[in-house]
N, CA, C and O of each residue as an XYZ file, in Angstrom:
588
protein
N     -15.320     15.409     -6.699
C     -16.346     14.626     -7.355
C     -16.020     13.142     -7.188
O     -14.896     12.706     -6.937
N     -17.458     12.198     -7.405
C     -16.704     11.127     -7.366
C     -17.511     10.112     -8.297
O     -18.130     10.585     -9.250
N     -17.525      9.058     -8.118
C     -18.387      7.906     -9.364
C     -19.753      7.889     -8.851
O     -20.550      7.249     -9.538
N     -20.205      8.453     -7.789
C     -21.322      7.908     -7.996
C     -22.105      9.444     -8.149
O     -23.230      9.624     -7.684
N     -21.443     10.365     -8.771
C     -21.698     11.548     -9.335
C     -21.770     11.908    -10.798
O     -22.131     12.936    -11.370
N     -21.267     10.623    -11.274
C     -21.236     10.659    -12.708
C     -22.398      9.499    -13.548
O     -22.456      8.280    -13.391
N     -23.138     10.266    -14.343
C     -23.863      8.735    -14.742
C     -23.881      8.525    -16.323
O     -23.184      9.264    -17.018
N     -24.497      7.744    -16.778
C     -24.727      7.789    -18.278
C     -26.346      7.300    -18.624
O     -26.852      6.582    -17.761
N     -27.047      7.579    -19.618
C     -28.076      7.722    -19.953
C     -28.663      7.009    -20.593
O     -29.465      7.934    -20.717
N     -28.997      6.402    -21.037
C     -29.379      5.348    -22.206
C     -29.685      5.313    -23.756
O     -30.687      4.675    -24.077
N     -29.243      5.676    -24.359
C     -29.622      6.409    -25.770
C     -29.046      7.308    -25.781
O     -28.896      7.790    -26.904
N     -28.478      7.968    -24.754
C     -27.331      9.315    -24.961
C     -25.760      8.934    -25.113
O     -25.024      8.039    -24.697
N     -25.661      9.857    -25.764
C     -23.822      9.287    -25.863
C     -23.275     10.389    -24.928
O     -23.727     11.508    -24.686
N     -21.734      9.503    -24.288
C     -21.174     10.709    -23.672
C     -21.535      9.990    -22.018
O     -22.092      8.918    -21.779
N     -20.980     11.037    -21.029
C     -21.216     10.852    -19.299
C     -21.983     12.149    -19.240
O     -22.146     12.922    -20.184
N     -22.504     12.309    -17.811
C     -22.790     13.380    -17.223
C     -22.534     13.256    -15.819
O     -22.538     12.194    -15.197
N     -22.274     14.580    -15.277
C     -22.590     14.725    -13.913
C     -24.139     14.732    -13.009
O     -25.109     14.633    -13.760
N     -24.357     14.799    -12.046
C     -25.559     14.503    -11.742
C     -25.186     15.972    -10.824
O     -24.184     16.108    -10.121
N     -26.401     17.129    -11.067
C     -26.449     18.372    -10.638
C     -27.287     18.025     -9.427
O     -26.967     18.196     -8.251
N     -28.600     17.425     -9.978
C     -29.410     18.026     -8.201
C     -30.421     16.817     -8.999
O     -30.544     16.567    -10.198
N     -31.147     16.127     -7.638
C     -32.434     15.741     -7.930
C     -33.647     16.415     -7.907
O     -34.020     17.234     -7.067
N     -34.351     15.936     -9.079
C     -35.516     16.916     -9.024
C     -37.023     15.801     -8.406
O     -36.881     14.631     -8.051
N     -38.364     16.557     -8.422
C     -39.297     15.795     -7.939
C     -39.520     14.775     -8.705
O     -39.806     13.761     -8.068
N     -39.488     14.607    -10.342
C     -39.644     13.902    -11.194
C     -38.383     13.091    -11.769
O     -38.578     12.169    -12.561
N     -37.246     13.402    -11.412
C     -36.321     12.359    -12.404
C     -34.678     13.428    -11.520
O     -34.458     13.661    -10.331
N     -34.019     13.741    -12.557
C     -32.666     14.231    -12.062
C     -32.244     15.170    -12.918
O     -32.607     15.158    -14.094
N     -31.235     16.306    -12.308
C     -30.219     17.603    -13.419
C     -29.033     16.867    -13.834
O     -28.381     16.269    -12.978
N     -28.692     16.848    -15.033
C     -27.389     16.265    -15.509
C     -27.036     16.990    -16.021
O     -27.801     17.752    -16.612
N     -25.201     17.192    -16.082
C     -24.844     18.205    -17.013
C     -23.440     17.167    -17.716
O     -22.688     16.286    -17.301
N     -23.617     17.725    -18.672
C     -22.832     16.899    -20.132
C     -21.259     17.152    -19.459
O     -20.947     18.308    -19.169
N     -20.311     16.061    -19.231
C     -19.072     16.047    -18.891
C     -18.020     16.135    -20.425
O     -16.986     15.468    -20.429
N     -18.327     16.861    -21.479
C     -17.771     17.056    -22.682
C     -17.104     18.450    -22.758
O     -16.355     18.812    -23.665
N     -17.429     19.090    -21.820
C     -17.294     20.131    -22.110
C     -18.055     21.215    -22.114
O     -17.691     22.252    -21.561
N     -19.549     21.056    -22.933
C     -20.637     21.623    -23.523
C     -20.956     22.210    -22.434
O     -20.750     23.424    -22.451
N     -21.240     21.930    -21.810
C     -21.984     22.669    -20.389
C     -23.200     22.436    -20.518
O     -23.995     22.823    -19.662
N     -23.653     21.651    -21.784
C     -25.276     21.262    -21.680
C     -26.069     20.453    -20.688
O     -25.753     19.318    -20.331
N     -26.969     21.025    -20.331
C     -27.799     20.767    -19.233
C     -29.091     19.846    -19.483
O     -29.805     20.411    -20.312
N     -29.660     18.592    -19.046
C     -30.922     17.858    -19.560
C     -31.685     17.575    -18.408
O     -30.946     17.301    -17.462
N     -32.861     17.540    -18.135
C     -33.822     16.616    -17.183
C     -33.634     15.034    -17.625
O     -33.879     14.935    -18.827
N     -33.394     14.186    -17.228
C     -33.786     12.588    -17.018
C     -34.839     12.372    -16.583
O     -34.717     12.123    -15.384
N     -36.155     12.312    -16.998
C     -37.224     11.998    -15.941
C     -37.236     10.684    -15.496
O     -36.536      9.876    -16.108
N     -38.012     10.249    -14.384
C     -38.502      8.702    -13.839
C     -38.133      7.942    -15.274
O     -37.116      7.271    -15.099
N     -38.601      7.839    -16.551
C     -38.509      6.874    -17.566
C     -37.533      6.745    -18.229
O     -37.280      5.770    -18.936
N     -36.828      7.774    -18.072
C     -35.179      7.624    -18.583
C     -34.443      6.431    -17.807
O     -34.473      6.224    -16.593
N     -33.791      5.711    -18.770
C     -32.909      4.650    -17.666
C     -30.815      5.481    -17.171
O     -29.668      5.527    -17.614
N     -31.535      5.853    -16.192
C     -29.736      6.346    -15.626
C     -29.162      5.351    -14.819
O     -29.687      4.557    -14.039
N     -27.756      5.567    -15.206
C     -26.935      4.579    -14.647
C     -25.851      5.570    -13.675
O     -25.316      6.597    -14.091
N     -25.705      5.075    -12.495
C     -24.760      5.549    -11.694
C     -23.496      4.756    -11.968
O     -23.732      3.579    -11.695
N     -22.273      4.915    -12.388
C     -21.199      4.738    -12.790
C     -20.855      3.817    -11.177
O     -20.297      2.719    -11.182
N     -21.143      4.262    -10.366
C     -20.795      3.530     -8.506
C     -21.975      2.380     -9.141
O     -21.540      1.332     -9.619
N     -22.808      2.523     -9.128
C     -23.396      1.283     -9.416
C     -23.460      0.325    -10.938
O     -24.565     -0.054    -11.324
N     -22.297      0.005    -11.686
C     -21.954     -0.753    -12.576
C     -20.880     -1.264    -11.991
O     -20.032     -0.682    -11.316
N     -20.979     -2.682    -12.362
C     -19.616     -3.832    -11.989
C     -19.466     -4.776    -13.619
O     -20.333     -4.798    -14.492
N     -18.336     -5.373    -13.657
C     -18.335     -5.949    -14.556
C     -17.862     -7.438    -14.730
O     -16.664     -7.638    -14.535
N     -18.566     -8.387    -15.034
C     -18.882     -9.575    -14.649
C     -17.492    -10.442    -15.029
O     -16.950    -10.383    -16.133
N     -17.092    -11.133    -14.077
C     -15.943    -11.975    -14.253
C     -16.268    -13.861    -13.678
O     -17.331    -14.447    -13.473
N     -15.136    -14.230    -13.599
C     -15.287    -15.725    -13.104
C     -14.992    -15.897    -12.200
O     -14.925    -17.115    -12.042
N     -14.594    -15.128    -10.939
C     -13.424    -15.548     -9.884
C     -15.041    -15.834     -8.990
O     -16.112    -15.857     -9.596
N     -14.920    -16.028     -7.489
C     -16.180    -16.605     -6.619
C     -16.545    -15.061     -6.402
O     -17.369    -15.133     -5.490
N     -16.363    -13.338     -6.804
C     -17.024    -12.386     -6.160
C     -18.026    -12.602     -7.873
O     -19.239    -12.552     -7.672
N     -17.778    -12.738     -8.830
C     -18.681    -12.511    -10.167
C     -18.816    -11.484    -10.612
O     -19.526    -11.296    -11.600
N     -17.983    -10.275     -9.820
C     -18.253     -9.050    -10.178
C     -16.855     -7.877     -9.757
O     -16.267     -7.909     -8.676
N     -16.656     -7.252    -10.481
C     -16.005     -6.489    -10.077
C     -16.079     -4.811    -10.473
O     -16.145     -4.277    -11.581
N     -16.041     -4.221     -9.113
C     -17.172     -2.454     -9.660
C     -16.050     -1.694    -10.652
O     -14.838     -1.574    -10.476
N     -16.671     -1.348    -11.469
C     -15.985      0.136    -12.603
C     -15.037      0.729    -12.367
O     -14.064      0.956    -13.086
N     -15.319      1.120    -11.007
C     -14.453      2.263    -10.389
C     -13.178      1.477    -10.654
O     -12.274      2.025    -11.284
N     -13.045      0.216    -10.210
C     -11.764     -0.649     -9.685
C     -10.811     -0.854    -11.141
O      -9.590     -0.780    -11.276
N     -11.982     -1.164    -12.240
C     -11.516     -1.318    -13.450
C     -10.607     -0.087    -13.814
O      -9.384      0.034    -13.739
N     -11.898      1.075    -14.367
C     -11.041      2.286    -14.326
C      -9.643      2.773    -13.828
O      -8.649      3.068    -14.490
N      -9.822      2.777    -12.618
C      -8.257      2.708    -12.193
C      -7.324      1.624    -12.002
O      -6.392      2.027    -11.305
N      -7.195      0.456    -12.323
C      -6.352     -0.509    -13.024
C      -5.549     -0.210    -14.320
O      -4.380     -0.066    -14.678
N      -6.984     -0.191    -14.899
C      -6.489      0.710    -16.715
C      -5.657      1.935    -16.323
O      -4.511      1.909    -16.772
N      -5.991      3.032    -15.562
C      -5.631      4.115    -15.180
C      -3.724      3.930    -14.927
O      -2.734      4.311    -15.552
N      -3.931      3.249    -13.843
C      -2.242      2.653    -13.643
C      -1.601      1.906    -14.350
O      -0.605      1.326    -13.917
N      -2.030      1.765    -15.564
C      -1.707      0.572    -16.607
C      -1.542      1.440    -17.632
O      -0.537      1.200    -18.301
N      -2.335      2.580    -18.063
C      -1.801      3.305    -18.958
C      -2.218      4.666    -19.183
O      -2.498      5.182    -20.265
N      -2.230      5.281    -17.834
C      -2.390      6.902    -17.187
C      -2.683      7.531    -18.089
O      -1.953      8.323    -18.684
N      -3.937      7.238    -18.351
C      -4.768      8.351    -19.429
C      -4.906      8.130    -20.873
O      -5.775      8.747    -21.490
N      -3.870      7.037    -21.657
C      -3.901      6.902    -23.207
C      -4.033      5.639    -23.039
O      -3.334      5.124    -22.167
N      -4.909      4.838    -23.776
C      -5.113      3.381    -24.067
C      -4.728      3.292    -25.156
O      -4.280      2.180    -25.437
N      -4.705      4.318    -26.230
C      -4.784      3.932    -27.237
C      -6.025      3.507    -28.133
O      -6.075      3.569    -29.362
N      -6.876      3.125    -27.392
C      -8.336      2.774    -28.139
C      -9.281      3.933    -28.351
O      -9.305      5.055    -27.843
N     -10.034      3.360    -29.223
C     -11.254      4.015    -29.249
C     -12.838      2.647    -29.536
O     -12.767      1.427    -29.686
N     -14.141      3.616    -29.506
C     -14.904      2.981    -29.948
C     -15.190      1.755    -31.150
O     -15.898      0.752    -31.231
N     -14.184      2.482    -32.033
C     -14.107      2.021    -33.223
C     -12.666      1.074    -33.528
O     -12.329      0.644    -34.631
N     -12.042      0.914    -32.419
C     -10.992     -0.134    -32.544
C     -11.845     -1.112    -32.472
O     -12.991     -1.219    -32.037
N     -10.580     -2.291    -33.314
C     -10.990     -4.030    -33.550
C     -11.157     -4.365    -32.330
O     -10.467     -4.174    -31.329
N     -12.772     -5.219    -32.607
C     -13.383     -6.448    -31.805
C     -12.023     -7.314    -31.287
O     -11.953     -7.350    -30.058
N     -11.319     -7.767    -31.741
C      -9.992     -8.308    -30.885
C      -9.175     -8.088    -30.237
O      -8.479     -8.848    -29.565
N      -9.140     -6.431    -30.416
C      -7.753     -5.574    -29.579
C      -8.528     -5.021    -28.464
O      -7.874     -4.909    -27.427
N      -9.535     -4.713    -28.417
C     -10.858     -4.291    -27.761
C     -10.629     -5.566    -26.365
O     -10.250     -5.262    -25.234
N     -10.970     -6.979    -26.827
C     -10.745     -8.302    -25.775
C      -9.636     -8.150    -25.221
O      -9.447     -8.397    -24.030
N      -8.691     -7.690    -26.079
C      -7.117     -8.290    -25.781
C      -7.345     -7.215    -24.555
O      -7.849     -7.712    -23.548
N      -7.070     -5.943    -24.507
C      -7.386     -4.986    -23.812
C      -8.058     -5.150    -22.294
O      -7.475     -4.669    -21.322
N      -9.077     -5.723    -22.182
C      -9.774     -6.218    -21.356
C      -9.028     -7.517    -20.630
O      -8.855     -7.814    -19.448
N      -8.789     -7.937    -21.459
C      -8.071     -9.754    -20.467
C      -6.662     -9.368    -20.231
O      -5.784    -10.181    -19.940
N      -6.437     -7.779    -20.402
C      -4.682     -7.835    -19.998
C      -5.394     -6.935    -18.684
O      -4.844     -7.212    -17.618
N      -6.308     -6.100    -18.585
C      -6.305     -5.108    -17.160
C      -7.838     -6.006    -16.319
O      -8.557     -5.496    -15.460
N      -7.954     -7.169    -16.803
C      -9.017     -7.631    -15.706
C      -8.716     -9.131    -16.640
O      -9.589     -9.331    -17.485
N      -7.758    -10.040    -16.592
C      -7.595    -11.283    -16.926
C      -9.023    -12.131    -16.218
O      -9.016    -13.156    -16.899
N      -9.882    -12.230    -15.522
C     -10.824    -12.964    -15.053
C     -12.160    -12.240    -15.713
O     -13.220    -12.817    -15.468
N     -12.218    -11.240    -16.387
C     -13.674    -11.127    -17.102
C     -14.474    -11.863    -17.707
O     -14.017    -11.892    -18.850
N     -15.606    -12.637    -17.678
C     -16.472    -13.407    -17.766
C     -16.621    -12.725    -19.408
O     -17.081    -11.634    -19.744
N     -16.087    -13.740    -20.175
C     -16.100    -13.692    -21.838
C     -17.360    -13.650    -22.207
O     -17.979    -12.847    -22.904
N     -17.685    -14.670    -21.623
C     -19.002    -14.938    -22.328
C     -20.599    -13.659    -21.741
O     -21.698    -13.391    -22.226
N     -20.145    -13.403    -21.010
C     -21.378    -12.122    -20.210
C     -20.905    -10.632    -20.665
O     -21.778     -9.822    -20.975
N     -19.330    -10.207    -20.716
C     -19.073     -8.956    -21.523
C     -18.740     -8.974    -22.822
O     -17.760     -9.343    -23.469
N     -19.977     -8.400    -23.097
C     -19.677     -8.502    -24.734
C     -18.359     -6.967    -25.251
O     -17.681     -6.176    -24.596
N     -18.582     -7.230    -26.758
C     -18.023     -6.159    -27.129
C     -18.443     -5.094    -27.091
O     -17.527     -4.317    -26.823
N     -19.618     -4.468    -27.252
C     -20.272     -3.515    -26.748
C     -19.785     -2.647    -25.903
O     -19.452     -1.463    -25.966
N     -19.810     -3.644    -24.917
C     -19.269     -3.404    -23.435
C     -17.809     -2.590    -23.220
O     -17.487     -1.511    -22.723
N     -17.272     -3.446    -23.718
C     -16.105     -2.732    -23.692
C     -15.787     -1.818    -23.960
O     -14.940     -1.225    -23.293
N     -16.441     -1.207    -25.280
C     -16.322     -0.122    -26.130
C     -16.762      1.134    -25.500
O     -16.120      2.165    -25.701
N     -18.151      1.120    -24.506
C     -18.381      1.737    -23.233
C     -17.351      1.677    -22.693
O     -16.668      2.564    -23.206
N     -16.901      1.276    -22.105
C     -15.615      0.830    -21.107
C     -14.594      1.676    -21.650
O     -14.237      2.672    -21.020
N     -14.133      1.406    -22.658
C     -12.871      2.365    -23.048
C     -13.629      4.128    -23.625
O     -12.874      5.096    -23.535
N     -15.052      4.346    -24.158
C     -15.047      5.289    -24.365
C     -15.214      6.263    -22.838
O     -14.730      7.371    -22.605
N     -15.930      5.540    -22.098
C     -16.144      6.369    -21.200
C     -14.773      6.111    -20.227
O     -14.883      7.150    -19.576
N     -14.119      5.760    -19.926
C     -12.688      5.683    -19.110
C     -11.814      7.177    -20.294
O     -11.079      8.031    -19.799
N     -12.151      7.122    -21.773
C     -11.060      8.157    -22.176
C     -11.617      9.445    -22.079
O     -10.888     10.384    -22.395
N     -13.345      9.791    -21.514
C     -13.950     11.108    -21.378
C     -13.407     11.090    -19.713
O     -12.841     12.179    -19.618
N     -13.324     10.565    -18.684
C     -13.299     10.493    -17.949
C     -11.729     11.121    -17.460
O     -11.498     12.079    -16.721
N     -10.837     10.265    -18.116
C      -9.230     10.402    -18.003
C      -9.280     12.326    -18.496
O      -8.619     13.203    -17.941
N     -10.535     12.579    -19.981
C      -9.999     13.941    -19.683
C     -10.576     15.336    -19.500
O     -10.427     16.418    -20.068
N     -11.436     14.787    -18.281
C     -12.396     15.305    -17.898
C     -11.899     15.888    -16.382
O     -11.642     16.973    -15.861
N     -11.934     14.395    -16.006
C     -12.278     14.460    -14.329
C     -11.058     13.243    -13.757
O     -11.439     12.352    -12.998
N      -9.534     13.320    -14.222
C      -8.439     12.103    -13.723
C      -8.492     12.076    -12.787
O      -7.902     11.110    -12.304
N      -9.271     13.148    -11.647
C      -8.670     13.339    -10.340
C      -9.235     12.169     -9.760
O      -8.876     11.769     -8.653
N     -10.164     11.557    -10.501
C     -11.685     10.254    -10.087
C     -10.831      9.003    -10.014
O     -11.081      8.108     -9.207
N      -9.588      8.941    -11.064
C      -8.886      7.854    -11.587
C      -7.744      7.656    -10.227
O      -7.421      6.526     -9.861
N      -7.340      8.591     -9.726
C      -6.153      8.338     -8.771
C      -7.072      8.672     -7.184
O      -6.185      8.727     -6.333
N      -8.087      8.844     -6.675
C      -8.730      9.156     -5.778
C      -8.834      8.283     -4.498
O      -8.716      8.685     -3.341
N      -9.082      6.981     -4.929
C      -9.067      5.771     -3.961
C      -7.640      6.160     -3.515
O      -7.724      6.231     -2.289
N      -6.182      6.491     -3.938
C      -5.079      5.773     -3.690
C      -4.785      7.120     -2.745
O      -4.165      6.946     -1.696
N      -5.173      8.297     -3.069
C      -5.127      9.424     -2.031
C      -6.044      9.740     -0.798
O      -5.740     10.570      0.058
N      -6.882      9.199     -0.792
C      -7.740      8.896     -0.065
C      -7.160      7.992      1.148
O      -7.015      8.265      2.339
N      -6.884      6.827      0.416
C      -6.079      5.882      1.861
C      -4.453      6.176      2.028
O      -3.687      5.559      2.768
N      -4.257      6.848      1.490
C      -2.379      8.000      1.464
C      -3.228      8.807      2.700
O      -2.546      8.568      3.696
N      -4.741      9.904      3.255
C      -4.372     10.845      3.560
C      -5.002     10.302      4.942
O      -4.624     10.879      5.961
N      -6.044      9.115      5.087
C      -6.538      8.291      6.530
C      -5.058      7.865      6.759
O      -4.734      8.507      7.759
N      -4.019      7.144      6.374
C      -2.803      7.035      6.817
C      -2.113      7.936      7.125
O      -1.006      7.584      7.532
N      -2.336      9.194      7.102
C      -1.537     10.143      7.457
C      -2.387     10.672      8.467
O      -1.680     11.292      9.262
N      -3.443     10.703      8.756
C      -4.366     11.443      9.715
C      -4.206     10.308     11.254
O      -4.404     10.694     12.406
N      -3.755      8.703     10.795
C      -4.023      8.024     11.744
C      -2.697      7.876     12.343
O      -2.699      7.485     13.510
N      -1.314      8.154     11.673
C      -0.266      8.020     11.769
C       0.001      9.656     12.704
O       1.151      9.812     13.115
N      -0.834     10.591     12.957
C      -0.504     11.863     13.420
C      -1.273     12.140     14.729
O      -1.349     13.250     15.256
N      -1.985     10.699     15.317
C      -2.442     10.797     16.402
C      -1.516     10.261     17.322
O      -1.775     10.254     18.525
């Protein structure tokens, strides 16, 4: 699986996987566990997890999820320690220690709170998403190194 297989919903709490597209909207199935299954139609707003970045200051202005995720990931392999409901300050602190250039003023707290809830469904769901980039270019180095 990978990020741009996973999305989130707008008014729904929680991730999903993305099963199949349909003629009208998309199959999602609840990454909790549940095995619950929903239609998204056209008016639902879905978000592809590959397509969220999160706004910083450096000259790119952006930097994608995925990259975040696994920063945090190698920073503290699966336990942050947070939740939704941790302090508005430890929440920042959090953020300016695994992406020091995040644009303060454009990610709110909100944000973050996404950020850490969905990175801790994720870590224990689907980790294999969190270490994937780094095996990925481990196994083209080994495929290019064997010619």
């Amino acid at each position: 699986m990978e990020f741009s297989e996973v999305a989130a919903v707008s008014g729904k709490g929680g991730l999903f996987k993305v099963v199949s597209p349909t003629r009208t909207g998309v199959i999602l199935e609840a990454l909790d566990g549940s095995k619950k299954k929903m239609i998204a139609n056209m008016q639902s707003k879905v978000s592809i997890l590959s397509d969220i970045s999160i706004y910083t200051t450096d000259e790119e202005g952006a930097v994608p999820l995925e990259d975040v995720m696994q920063k945090i990931h190698q920073e503290f392999n699966g336990d942050t320690g947070l939740s939704a409901t941790s302090d508005p300050d430890e929440l920042k602190a959090f953020l300016k220690f695994v992406l020091p250039e995040y644009d303060e003023s454009r990610v709110y707290v909100s944000d973050i709170k996404k950020l850490v809830t969905w990175y801790n469904t994720i870590a224990a769901t689907l980790p294999e998403l969190l270490e994937k980039k780094e095996a990925k270019d481990d196994s083209k180095e080994e495929q290019s190194s064997d010619k």
